[in-house]
Tab-separated table of C-alpha atoms and ligand atoms in Angstrom:
chain	number	residue	atom	x	y	z
A	1	MET	CA	48.406	183.986	75.482
A	2	GLY	CA	51.841	183.624	73.809
A	3	GLY	CA	53.747	181.696	76.439
A	4	MET	CA	50.890	181.798	78.911
A	5	ASN	CA	49.737	178.575	80.524
A	6	HIS	CA	46.279	177.171	79.886
A	7	LEU	CA	44.752	178.161	83.187
A	8	ASP	CA	46.008	181.751	83.079
A	9	ALA	CA	44.624	182.187	79.584
A	10	LEU	CA	41.241	180.879	80.723
A	11	LYS	CA	41.246	183.129	83.789
A	12	GLU	CA	41.993	186.191	81.692
A	13	PHE	CA	39.114	185.399	79.332
A	14	LEU	CA	36.688	184.680	82.188
A	15	SER	CA	37.513	187.975	83.902
A	16	ILE	CA	35.799	189.995	81.173
A	17	PRO	CA	32.113	190.428	82.151
A	18	SER	CA	30.662	189.939	78.661
A	19	VAL	CA	26.986	189.766	79.656
A	20	SER	CA	25.150	190.276	76.382
A	21	ALA	CA	21.683	190.906	77.786
A	22	GLN	CA	22.576	193.948	79.901
A	23	PRO	CA	23.315	197.283	78.171
A	24	GLU	CA	25.639	198.350	81.007
A	25	HIS	CA	28.018	195.573	79.896
A	26	ALA	CA	28.134	196.581	76.202
A	27	ALA	CA	31.694	197.927	76.479
A	28	ASP	CA	32.820	194.717	78.233
A	29	VAL	CA	31.328	192.585	75.471
A	30	SER	CA	33.191	194.667	72.902
A	31	ARG	CA	36.425	194.355	74.889
A	32	CYS	CA	35.953	190.595	74.977
A	33	ALA	CA	35.777	190.558	71.166
A	34	ASP	CA	39.008	192.626	71.051
A	35	TYR	CA	40.626	190.104	73.369
A	36	LEU	CA	39.757	187.229	71.023
A	37	VAL	CA	40.953	189.102	67.943
A	38	GLN	CA	44.272	189.762	69.643
A	39	LYS	CA	44.703	186.103	70.693
A	40	LEU	CA	43.816	184.871	67.227
A	41	ARG	CA	46.243	187.294	65.574
A	42	GLU	CA	48.987	186.018	67.878
A	43	MET	CA	48.306	182.611	66.311
A	44	LYS	CA	48.690	184.134	62.803
A	45	PHE	CA	44.974	184.011	62.090
A	46	ASP	CA	43.499	186.670	59.846
A	47	ALA	CA	41.067	187.945	62.493
A	48	GLN	CA	38.391	190.598	62.132
A	49	LYS	CA	36.031	192.202	64.615
A	50	ILE	CA	32.786	192.901	62.806
A	51	ASN	CA	30.743	195.560	64.575
A	52	THR	CA	26.974	195.181	64.449
A	53	GLU	CA	23.964	196.999	65.854
A	54	ILE	CA	24.333	195.062	69.092
A	55	HIS	CA	27.535	193.119	69.845
A	56	PRO	CA	30.541	192.321	67.596
A	57	VAL	CA	31.088	189.070	65.718
A	58	VAL	CA	34.660	187.753	65.437
A	59	VAL	CA	35.691	185.909	62.259
A	60	ALA	CA	39.228	184.529	61.972
A	61	LYS	CA	40.893	182.349	59.340
A	62	SER	CA	44.036	180.300	59.602
A	63	PRO	CA	46.675	180.500	56.847
A	64	THR	CA	45.481	178.375	53.916
A	65	VAL	CA	46.528	174.726	53.733
A	66	ALA	CA	45.699	173.655	50.181
A	67	GLY	CA	43.737	170.458	49.540
A	68	LYS	CA	42.671	170.018	53.154
A	69	PRO	CA	39.231	170.304	54.746
A	70	THR	CA	38.035	173.540	56.293
A	71	VAL	CA	36.524	173.288	59.768
A	72	LEU	CA	34.389	176.163	61.001
A	73	ILE	CA	34.471	176.353	64.794
A	74	TYR	CA	31.447	178.224	66.108
A	75	GLY	CA	31.172	179.473	69.688
A	76	HIS	CA	29.867	182.380	71.733
A	77	TYR	CA	31.874	184.657	73.982
A	78	ASP	CA	28.872	186.261	75.643
A	79	VAL	CA	27.592	184.980	78.964
A	80	MET	CA	24.345	184.942	80.917
A	81	PRO	CA	23.596	187.477	83.685
A	82	ILE	CA	24.923	186.543	87.121
A	83	ASP	CA	21.873	186.918	89.325
A	84	PRO	CA	21.191	185.849	92.056
A	85	ILE	CA	24.599	187.251	93.029
A	86	GLU	CA	24.293	186.366	96.730
A	87	GLU	CA	24.395	182.658	95.872
A	88	TRP	CA	27.889	182.792	94.360
A	89	GLU	CA	30.653	181.486	96.611
A	90	SER	CA	33.235	183.560	94.730
A	91	ALA	CA	32.747	186.596	92.494
A	92	PRO	CA	31.467	185.542	89.052
A	93	PHE	CA	34.097	187.549	87.163
A	94	GLU	CA	37.018	186.796	89.471
A	95	PRO	CA	37.784	183.218	88.414
A	96	SER	CA	38.525	181.061	91.424
A	97	VAL	CA	40.047	177.568	91.490
A	98	ARG	CA	38.645	175.237	94.168
A	99	ASN	CA	38.450	171.439	94.402
A	100	GLY	CA	39.750	170.865	90.894
A	101	ARG	CA	37.365	173.268	89.223
A	102	ILE	CA	37.418	176.828	88.002
A	103	TYR	CA	34.393	178.833	89.084
A	104	ALA	CA	33.219	181.835	87.047
A	105	ARG	CA	30.324	182.861	84.817
A	106	GLY	CA	31.084	181.340	81.399
A	107	ALA	CA	33.537	178.765	82.820
A	108	SER	CA	31.669	176.084	80.852
A	109	ASP	CA	29.142	177.988	78.701
A	110	ASP	CA	30.865	178.865	76.447
A	111	LYS	CA	34.179	180.529	77.304
A	112	GLY	CA	35.818	177.388	78.719
A	113	GLU	CA	34.873	175.484	75.587
A	114	ILE	CA	36.064	178.262	73.247
A	115	MET	CA	39.346	178.519	75.117
A	116	ALA	CA	39.863	174.748	74.766
A	117	HIS	CA	39.559	175.194	71.001
A	118	LEU	CA	41.899	178.199	70.909
A	119	LEU	CA	44.505	176.398	72.988
A	120	GLY	CA	44.118	173.150	71.038
A	121	VAL	CA	44.853	175.057	67.844
A	122	ARG	CA	47.736	176.919	69.488
A	123	GLU	CA	49.321	173.639	70.603
A	124	LEU	CA	48.981	172.051	67.183
A	125	LEU	CA	50.724	175.103	65.742
A	126	ALA	CA	53.468	174.902	68.365
A	127	GLU	CA	54.012	171.161	67.840
A	128	ASP	CA	53.793	170.971	64.048
A	129	GLY	CA	54.505	174.535	62.928
A	130	GLU	CA	51.289	174.543	60.905
A	131	LEU	CA	47.726	173.276	61.154
A	132	PRO	CA	46.780	169.992	59.439
A	133	LEU	CA	43.739	171.669	57.875
A	134	ASN	CA	41.996	175.028	57.516
A	135	VAL	CA	40.258	176.515	60.528
A	136	ILE	CA	37.753	179.346	60.652
A	137	PHE	CA	36.661	180.649	64.044
A	138	LEU	CA	33.205	182.231	64.160
A	139	LEU	CA	32.688	183.651	67.652
A	140	GLU	CA	29.633	185.719	68.417
A	141	GLY	CA	28.510	187.852	71.344
A	142	GLU	CA	24.734	187.391	71.247
A	143	GLU	CA	24.058	183.665	71.515
A	144	GLU	CA	22.499	184.027	74.948
A	145	ARG	CA	20.053	186.624	73.642
A	146	GLY	CA	19.078	185.032	70.341
A	147	SER	CA	21.930	185.760	67.839
A	148	THR	CA	20.167	188.648	66.092
A	149	SER	CA	23.312	190.229	64.642
A	150	LEU	CA	24.825	187.008	63.343
A	151	HIS	CA	21.468	186.236	61.765
A	152	ASN	CA	21.594	189.636	60.039
A	153	LEU	CA	25.183	189.061	58.872
A	154	LEU	CA	24.202	185.697	57.388
A	155	GLN	CA	21.792	187.526	55.069
A	156	GLN	CA	24.855	188.920	53.226
A	157	PRO	CA	26.045	186.507	50.500
A	158	GLU	CA	29.586	187.885	50.929
A	159	MET	CA	29.579	186.820	54.575
A	160	VAL	CA	28.288	183.344	53.773
A	161	LYS	CA	31.060	183.012	51.175
A	162	GLN	CA	33.698	184.007	53.737
A	163	LEU	CA	32.466	181.279	56.076
A	164	GLY	CA	32.589	178.540	53.424
A	165	CYS	CA	33.693	175.274	55.050
A	166	ASP	CA	33.323	171.497	54.937
A	167	ILE	CA	32.043	170.960	58.452
A	168	ILE	CA	30.846	173.023	61.427
A	169	VAL	CA	32.127	172.086	64.882
A	170	VAL	CA	30.444	173.385	68.019
A	171	SER	CA	31.461	172.863	71.633
A	172	ASP	CA	28.559	174.485	73.446
A	173	THR	CA	26.546	171.511	74.643
A	174	GLY	CA	26.428	168.900	77.361
A	175	MET	CA	28.702	166.024	78.283
A	176	ALA	CA	27.257	162.966	80.054
A	177	ALA	CA	29.982	162.312	82.670
A	178	PRO	CA	33.701	163.081	83.107
A	179	ASP	CA	34.653	159.752	81.516
A	180	VAL	CA	31.696	159.489	79.125
A	181	PRO	CA	31.759	162.029	76.315
A	182	SER	CA	28.606	163.012	74.455
A	183	PHE	CA	28.234	163.286	70.742
A	184	SER	CA	25.052	165.202	70.027
A	185	TYR	CA	23.208	165.178	66.736
A	186	GLY	CA	20.251	167.376	67.641
A	187	LEU	CA	19.379	170.694	69.256
A	188	LYS	CA	16.011	171.995	70.295
A	189	GLY	CA	14.497	175.047	68.659
A	190	LEU	CA	13.168	177.879	70.736
A	191	CYS	CA	10.605	180.628	70.708
A	192	CYS	CA	10.247	183.282	73.376
A	193	PHE	CA	7.287	185.588	73.994
A	194	GLU	CA	5.479	187.612	76.657
A	195	LEU	CA	1.885	187.442	77.768
A	196	GLU	CA	0.500	190.507	79.480
A	197	VAL	CA	-2.915	190.648	81.118
A	198	ARG	CA	-4.306	194.157	81.740
A	199	GLY	CA	-7.243	194.856	84.029
A	200	PRO	CA	-8.196	198.148	85.671
A	201	ALA	CA	-6.810	201.464	84.434
A	202	MET	CA	-5.257	202.141	87.854
A	203	ASP	CA	-4.359	200.072	90.939
A	204	LEU	CA	-7.608	199.610	92.874
A	205	HIS	CA	-8.510	199.295	96.559
A	206	SER	CA	-9.369	195.613	96.837
A	207	GLY	CA	-12.148	196.348	99.325
A	208	ILE	CA	-13.876	199.066	97.326
A	209	PHE	CA	-13.675	197.175	94.011
A	210	GLY	CA	-12.702	193.580	94.923
A	211	GLY	CA	-15.112	190.932	93.751
A	212	ALA	CA	-16.411	193.177	90.989
A	213	VAL	CA	-13.231	193.478	88.932
A	214	ALA	CA	-11.085	190.574	87.730
A	215	ASN	CA	-7.639	190.370	89.293
A	216	PRO	CA	-5.081	190.268	86.421
A	217	ILE	CA	-2.723	188.052	88.426
A	218	THR	CA	-5.439	185.434	88.963
A	219	THR	CA	-6.494	185.650	85.333
A	220	LEU	CA	-2.931	185.283	84.046
A	221	CYS	CA	-2.423	182.206	86.244
A	222	GLU	CA	-5.731	180.721	85.080
A	223	MET	CA	-4.719	181.239	81.478
A	224	LEU	CA	-1.304	179.645	82.046
A	225	ALA	CA	-2.969	176.723	83.795
A	226	THR	CA	-4.898	175.876	80.617
A	227	THR	CA	-1.717	175.130	78.652
A	228	HIS	CA	-1.179	171.575	79.957
A	229	ASP	CA	-3.542	168.695	80.613
A	230	GLU	CA	-3.346	166.254	83.516
A	231	ASN	CA	-0.930	164.051	81.540
A	232	GLY	CA	1.587	166.829	81.033
A	233	ARG	CA	0.597	167.243	77.362
A	234	ILE	CA	0.467	170.742	75.911
A	235	THR	CA	-3.115	171.614	74.992
A	236	VAL	CA	-2.381	174.362	72.437
A	237	GLU	CA	-4.189	173.286	69.258
A	238	GLY	CA	-1.778	171.957	66.633
A	239	PHE	CA	1.230	172.210	68.951
A	240	TYR	CA	2.430	168.679	68.151
A	241	ASP	CA	1.706	168.850	64.385
A	242	GLY	CA	4.727	167.586	62.463
A	243	VAL	CA	6.508	166.226	65.557
A	244	SER	CA	7.859	162.765	64.834
A	245	GLU	CA	8.048	159.938	67.322
A	246	ILE	CA	11.361	159.100	68.929
A	247	ALA	CA	13.083	156.227	67.093
A	248	ASP	CA	13.411	152.919	68.937
A	249	TRP	CA	17.215	152.960	68.696
A	250	GLU	CA	17.215	156.390	70.347
A	251	LYS	CA	15.012	155.233	73.227
A	252	GLU	CA	17.268	152.214	73.729
A	253	SER	CA	20.509	154.191	73.694
A	254	TRP	CA	19.146	156.962	75.940
A	255	LYS	CA	18.414	154.407	78.661
A	256	ARG	CA	22.162	153.992	79.034
A	257	VAL	CA	23.188	157.648	79.279
A	258	PRO	CA	24.790	158.107	82.701
A	259	GLY	CA	22.924	160.474	84.966
A	260	MET	CA	19.777	160.526	82.832
A	261	SER	CA	17.559	157.979	84.579
A	262	ASP	CA	14.427	159.441	86.163
A	263	ALA	CA	15.837	158.862	89.654
A	264	GLU	CA	19.158	160.509	88.811
A	265	LEU	CA	17.443	163.498	87.174
A	266	ALA	CA	15.315	164.033	90.282
A	267	ASP	CA	18.388	163.764	92.458
A	268	LEU	CA	20.494	166.162	90.371
A	269	THR	CA	17.799	168.839	90.195
A	270	GLY	CA	16.664	168.508	93.792
A	271	VAL	CA	12.986	167.950	92.980
A	272	PRO	CA	11.009	165.443	95.087
A	273	ALA	CA	9.852	163.632	91.920
A	274	LEU	CA	9.902	164.144	88.158
A	275	ARG	CA	6.780	165.225	86.288
A	276	THR	CA	7.166	164.064	82.705
A	277	GLU	CA	4.780	163.966	79.786
A	278	GLU	CA	2.864	160.730	80.169
A	279	GLY	CA	4.412	157.866	78.234
A	280	TYR	CA	7.923	159.331	78.149
A	281	THR	CA	10.946	159.100	80.404
A	282	GLY	CA	12.676	162.205	81.702
A	283	ALA	CA	15.518	161.741	79.211
A	284	GLU	CA	13.071	161.404	76.315
A	285	CYS	CA	11.272	164.594	77.369
A	286	VAL	CA	14.533	166.505	77.705
A	287	TYR	CA	16.023	165.322	74.409
A	288	ALA	CA	13.076	165.021	72.104
A	289	ARG	CA	9.714	166.359	73.347
A	290	PRO	CA	8.659	169.988	72.931
A	291	THR	CA	7.936	172.017	76.064
A	292	PHE	CA	6.105	175.158	77.218
A	293	GLU	CA	7.665	176.974	80.183
A	294	PRO	CA	6.799	180.221	81.912
A	295	ASN	CA	10.227	181.611	82.885
A	296	GLY	CA	9.092	184.518	85.016
A	297	ILE	CA	5.954	186.202	86.240
A	298	VAL	CA	5.409	189.636	87.742
A	299	GLY	CA	2.536	191.799	88.903
A	300	GLY	CA	1.222	193.773	91.840
A	301	TYR	CA	2.848	194.679	95.129
A	302	MET	CA	5.917	192.788	96.376
A	303	GLY	CA	7.324	195.372	98.846
A	304	GLU	CA	7.466	195.232	102.655
A	305	GLY	CA	4.353	194.281	104.583
A	306	SER	CA	1.063	193.951	102.770
A	307	LYS	CA	-0.954	196.135	100.439
A	308	THR	CA	-4.596	195.381	99.673
A	309	VAL	CA	-4.652	196.138	96.008
A	310	ILE	CA	-5.969	194.845	92.713
A	311	PRO	CA	-3.041	195.515	90.376
A	312	THR	CA	-3.438	196.919	86.902
A	313	HIS	CA	-1.614	194.105	85.160
A	314	ALA	CA	0.449	190.926	85.317
A	315	ILE	CA	3.081	189.682	82.867
A	316	ALA	CA	4.611	186.295	82.178
A	317	LYS	CA	7.732	185.661	80.130
A	318	ILE	CA	7.401	182.309	78.397
A	319	SER	CA	9.482	180.111	76.119
A	320	CYS	CA	8.851	176.900	74.227
A	321	ARG	CA	11.547	174.377	73.356
A	322	LEU	CA	10.826	172.880	69.974
A	323	VAL	CA	11.817	169.773	68.055
A	324	PRO	CA	12.339	169.139	64.330
A	325	GLY	CA	9.070	169.568	62.435
A	326	GLN	CA	7.908	172.589	64.455
A	327	ASP	CA	8.236	176.118	63.103
A	328	PRO	CA	8.901	178.638	65.918
A	329	VAL	CA	6.785	181.472	64.454
A	330	ASP	CA	3.928	179.098	63.657
A	331	ILE	CA	4.068	177.828	67.246
A	332	MET	CA	3.949	181.384	68.632
A	333	ARG	CA	0.865	182.094	66.492
A	334	LYS	CA	-0.798	178.940	67.779
A	335	VAL	CA	0.021	179.832	71.381
A	336	GLU	CA	-1.343	183.352	70.878
A	337	ALA	CA	-4.539	181.912	69.379
A	338	HIS	CA	-4.857	179.630	72.402
A	339	PHE	CA	-4.569	182.545	74.803
A	340	ARG	CA	-7.052	184.654	72.787
A	341	LYS	CA	-9.492	181.757	73.078
A	342	VAL	CA	-9.139	181.334	76.851
A	343	CYS	CA	-8.794	185.042	77.709
A	344	PRO	CA	-11.967	186.153	79.540
A	345	PRO	CA	-13.769	189.390	78.561
A	346	SER	CA	-12.927	190.929	81.966
A	347	VAL	CA	-9.290	191.683	80.944
A	348	ARG	CA	-7.315	192.705	77.869
A	349	MET	CA	-4.353	190.607	76.798
A	350	LYS	CA	-1.240	191.530	74.876
A	351	PHE	CA	0.989	188.920	73.290
A	352	THR	CA	4.505	189.935	72.217
A	353	MET	CA	6.751	187.698	70.139
A	354	GLN	CA	10.445	187.810	70.957
A	355	HIS	CA	13.235	185.777	69.415
A	356	ALA	CA	13.018	182.388	67.788
A	357	GLY	CA	15.335	179.716	66.411
A	358	ASP	CA	14.772	176.423	64.598
A	359	ALA	CA	15.479	172.981	65.969
A	360	TYR	CA	18.384	171.172	64.331
A	361	MET	CA	19.313	167.602	63.544
A	362	SER	CA	22.387	166.291	61.723
A	363	ASP	CA	23.748	162.961	60.550
A	364	PRO	CA	25.865	161.380	63.314
A	365	HIS	CA	27.292	158.787	60.906
A	366	SER	CA	28.905	161.023	58.225
A	367	PRO	CA	32.726	160.739	57.737
A	368	PHE	CA	33.243	163.902	59.797
A	369	GLY	CA	30.761	162.584	62.381
A	370	LYS	CA	32.797	159.377	62.666
A	371	ALA	CA	36.046	161.351	63.005
A	372	ALA	CA	34.455	163.365	65.802
A	373	GLN	CA	33.314	160.236	67.637
A	374	GLN	CA	36.781	158.759	67.306
A	375	ALA	CA	38.372	161.940	68.691
A	376	LEU	CA	36.051	161.792	71.700
A	377	GLU	CA	36.780	158.119	72.321
A	378	GLU	CA	40.563	158.562	71.989
A	379	THR	CA	40.525	161.505	74.375
A	380	PHE	CA	38.138	160.346	77.080
A	381	GLY	CA	38.785	156.575	76.944
A	382	ASN	CA	35.172	155.631	76.268
A	383	PRO	CA	33.002	155.842	73.162
A	384	PRO	CA	30.591	158.778	73.254
A	385	VAL	CA	26.897	158.377	73.970
A	386	LEU	CA	24.745	159.567	71.078
A	387	VAL	CA	22.168	162.044	72.320
A	388	ARG	CA	20.041	164.971	71.287
A	389	GLU	CA	20.214	168.136	73.341
A	390	GLY	CA	17.422	169.770	75.280
A	391	GLY	CA	19.205	173.096	74.910
A	392	SER	CA	19.251	175.423	71.932
A	393	ILE	CA	21.847	177.322	69.957
A	394	PRO	CA	19.528	179.509	67.957
A	395	ILE	CA	21.797	180.281	64.990
A	396	VAL	CA	22.983	176.732	64.255
A	397	ALA	CA	20.116	175.619	62.015
A	398	GLU	CA	20.433	178.765	59.908
A	399	LEU	CA	24.233	178.632	59.809
A	400	SER	CA	24.191	174.996	58.742
A	401	GLY	CA	21.466	175.689	56.189
A	402	LYS	CA	23.222	178.700	54.636
A	403	LEU	CA	26.617	176.965	54.483
A	404	GLY	CA	25.071	173.703	53.351
A	405	LYS	CA	27.163	171.722	55.858
A	406	ASP	CA	26.428	169.670	58.971
A	407	ALA	CA	27.116	170.902	62.481
A	408	LEU	CA	28.564	168.456	65.013
A	409	PHE	CA	28.342	168.995	68.774
A	410	LEU	CA	31.210	167.962	71.009
A	411	GLY	CA	30.143	169.464	74.297
A	412	LEU	CA	32.119	169.743	77.523
A	413	ASP	CA	29.371	171.012	79.855
A	414	LEU	CA	28.951	168.453	82.631
A	415	PRO	CA	25.591	168.137	84.383
A	416	ASP	CA	27.087	169.727	87.506
A	417	ALA	CA	28.712	172.623	85.610
A	418	ARG	CA	25.793	174.857	86.672
A	419	ILE	CA	25.612	176.704	83.391
A	420	HIS	CA	23.317	179.767	83.662
A	421	SER	CA	23.283	179.233	87.461
A	422	PRO	CA	25.304	180.600	90.374
A	423	ASN	CA	28.696	178.915	90.827
A	424	GLU	CA	29.084	177.951	87.177
A	425	ASN	CA	32.262	175.914	86.846
A	426	MET	CA	34.449	173.718	84.675
A	427	ARG	CA	36.555	170.832	85.940
A	428	LEU	CA	40.170	171.588	85.091
A	429	GLU	CA	40.666	167.976	84.038
A	430	ILE	CA	37.875	168.360	81.479
A	431	PHE	CA	39.339	171.649	80.281
A	432	GLU	CA	42.712	169.953	79.687
A	433	LYS	CA	41.077	166.973	77.994
A	434	GLY	CA	39.045	169.400	75.913
A	435	ILE	CA	42.305	170.856	74.588
A	436	SER	CA	43.574	167.346	73.700
A	437	MET	CA	40.216	166.501	72.155
A	438	VAL	CA	40.500	169.503	69.822
A	439	LYS	CA	43.983	168.409	68.742
A	440	ASN	CA	42.775	164.854	68.095
A	441	LEU	CA	39.706	166.144	66.306
A	442	LEU	CA	41.562	168.430	63.910
A	443	ARG	CA	44.157	165.748	63.137
A	444	LEU	CA	41.464	163.141	62.450
A	445	MET	CA	39.333	165.531	60.420
A	446	SER	CA	42.319	166.507	58.290
A	447	ARG	CA	42.261	162.951	56.896
A	448	VAL	CA	38.652	163.129	55.727
A	449	PRO	CA	38.705	163.408	51.920
A	450	VAL	CA	37.006	166.540	50.573
B	1	BES	N1	25.333	176.232	75.663
B	1	BES	C1	23.949	176.497	75.728
B	1	BES	C2	23.100	175.439	75.045
B	1	BES	C3	23.193	174.064	75.620
B	1	BES	C4	23.633	173.820	76.889
B	1	BES	C5	22.810	173.028	74.859
B	1	BES	C6	23.707	172.538	77.390
B	1	BES	C7	22.849	171.750	75.354
B	1	BES	C8	23.308	171.507	76.631
B	1	BES	C9	23.663	177.834	75.105
B	1	BES	O1	24.606	178.806	75.431
B	1	BES	C10	22.376	178.334	75.652
B	1	BES	O2	22.210	178.427	76.814
B	1	BES	N2	21.456	178.646	74.783
B	1	BES	C11	20.249	179.260	75.171
B	1	BES	C12	19.718	179.983	73.981
B	1	BES	C13	18.714	181.036	74.281
B	1	BES	C14	19.037	181.915	75.432
B	1	BES	C15	18.431	181.871	73.056
B	1	BES	C16	19.301	178.230	75.684
B	1	BES	O3	19.305	177.068	75.257
B	1	BES	O4	18.528	178.593	76.569
B	2	ZN	ZN1	24.060	179.350	77.594
């Protein structure tokens, strides 16, 4: 990265297929961590690659500047799988520049954002010879699969001590529009689980046994259909316990977020009409209402032609997005209890908990929060909209809790960045402004008394 220009550095980073979910990419994920360590060492950071049971965590510290705040910049260098591959217009790990954007998996989430931070720091160093404050980079390789290893590392007091800081900065969230930055003060929590419905011991001829034996696919769908009522409310008992109402000032300010009206949301997603929880707008549901979503469902025969069979089982992968006041494990127990209640005696069900992370909310009006809003306004020419995020960064609540400091979200993912989708991209103009934003941010934060 030494004398390399911004775009080349980003391309190099995006070329490494660091897909954390797929074991065949484990060596690529590790190589991506090496890449970051090398770049950080070139900037005179004390950088370490910490190996874990799954993927490495990179921790890097700038040379100490006494009496100045310490900013911990958190990000993730892992990316989501690329499927469906046939829908990509250029190869996901061969970054391609077209119509002012760079297309590649991770271009926005989160490699583009990390690279903006690295380059912002590099430029400050080049311009001033030293940083105006202390910077710690914490870059992990498992965010997209639940941050298990970073969670484990945070159980070590020594690790928590090493990460001691005054404020946590995260660029891994959304941005309202190219000229309207977002300052987010909340993230949703998440819990993921699987529901399996088992019927006959072997696949059955649907003529010889059909009508006498329950079809596990039908039963699974019936069970899923009991989770919402006609108003789009989740029917799981106790699901909304502890959920607080959205404040009036939030409802007012969310009406003005560009792109978030019901009509615009329908247009952007390509649905014929929204289906929100009754009494709430689309934006309110996205930012502040908990959800229950089956993410995938399998069972039976899906090969060529037809096959008249009653399959042995059907499985759904499900996740719930949670808001402050909900405990992810408690919610999974309540969901399991719901399914046990509605599961008919004609099948057996198995419920498997997967990963979970707490929702998070911080104070947008703290001195560091104000510095962040000023940096966004100076960089993008408009004050940021204050929003909560529908997305999750599972480790943030724990990281913030353990370090005892707030996390602030200065995201650069535009609504059309297609994160997690084919043709993920980042506008080059936003990438460049992201670099300037980081410079402004660190300069402004260096003036916050600590
Ligand atoms: N960067 C996203 C989270 C995000 C995106 C928040 C846009 C707000 C706006 C993050 O990388 C992500 O996708 N997280 C996952 C976590 C999960 C896989 C454990 C998510 O939210 O689905
Ligand atoms: Zn993501």
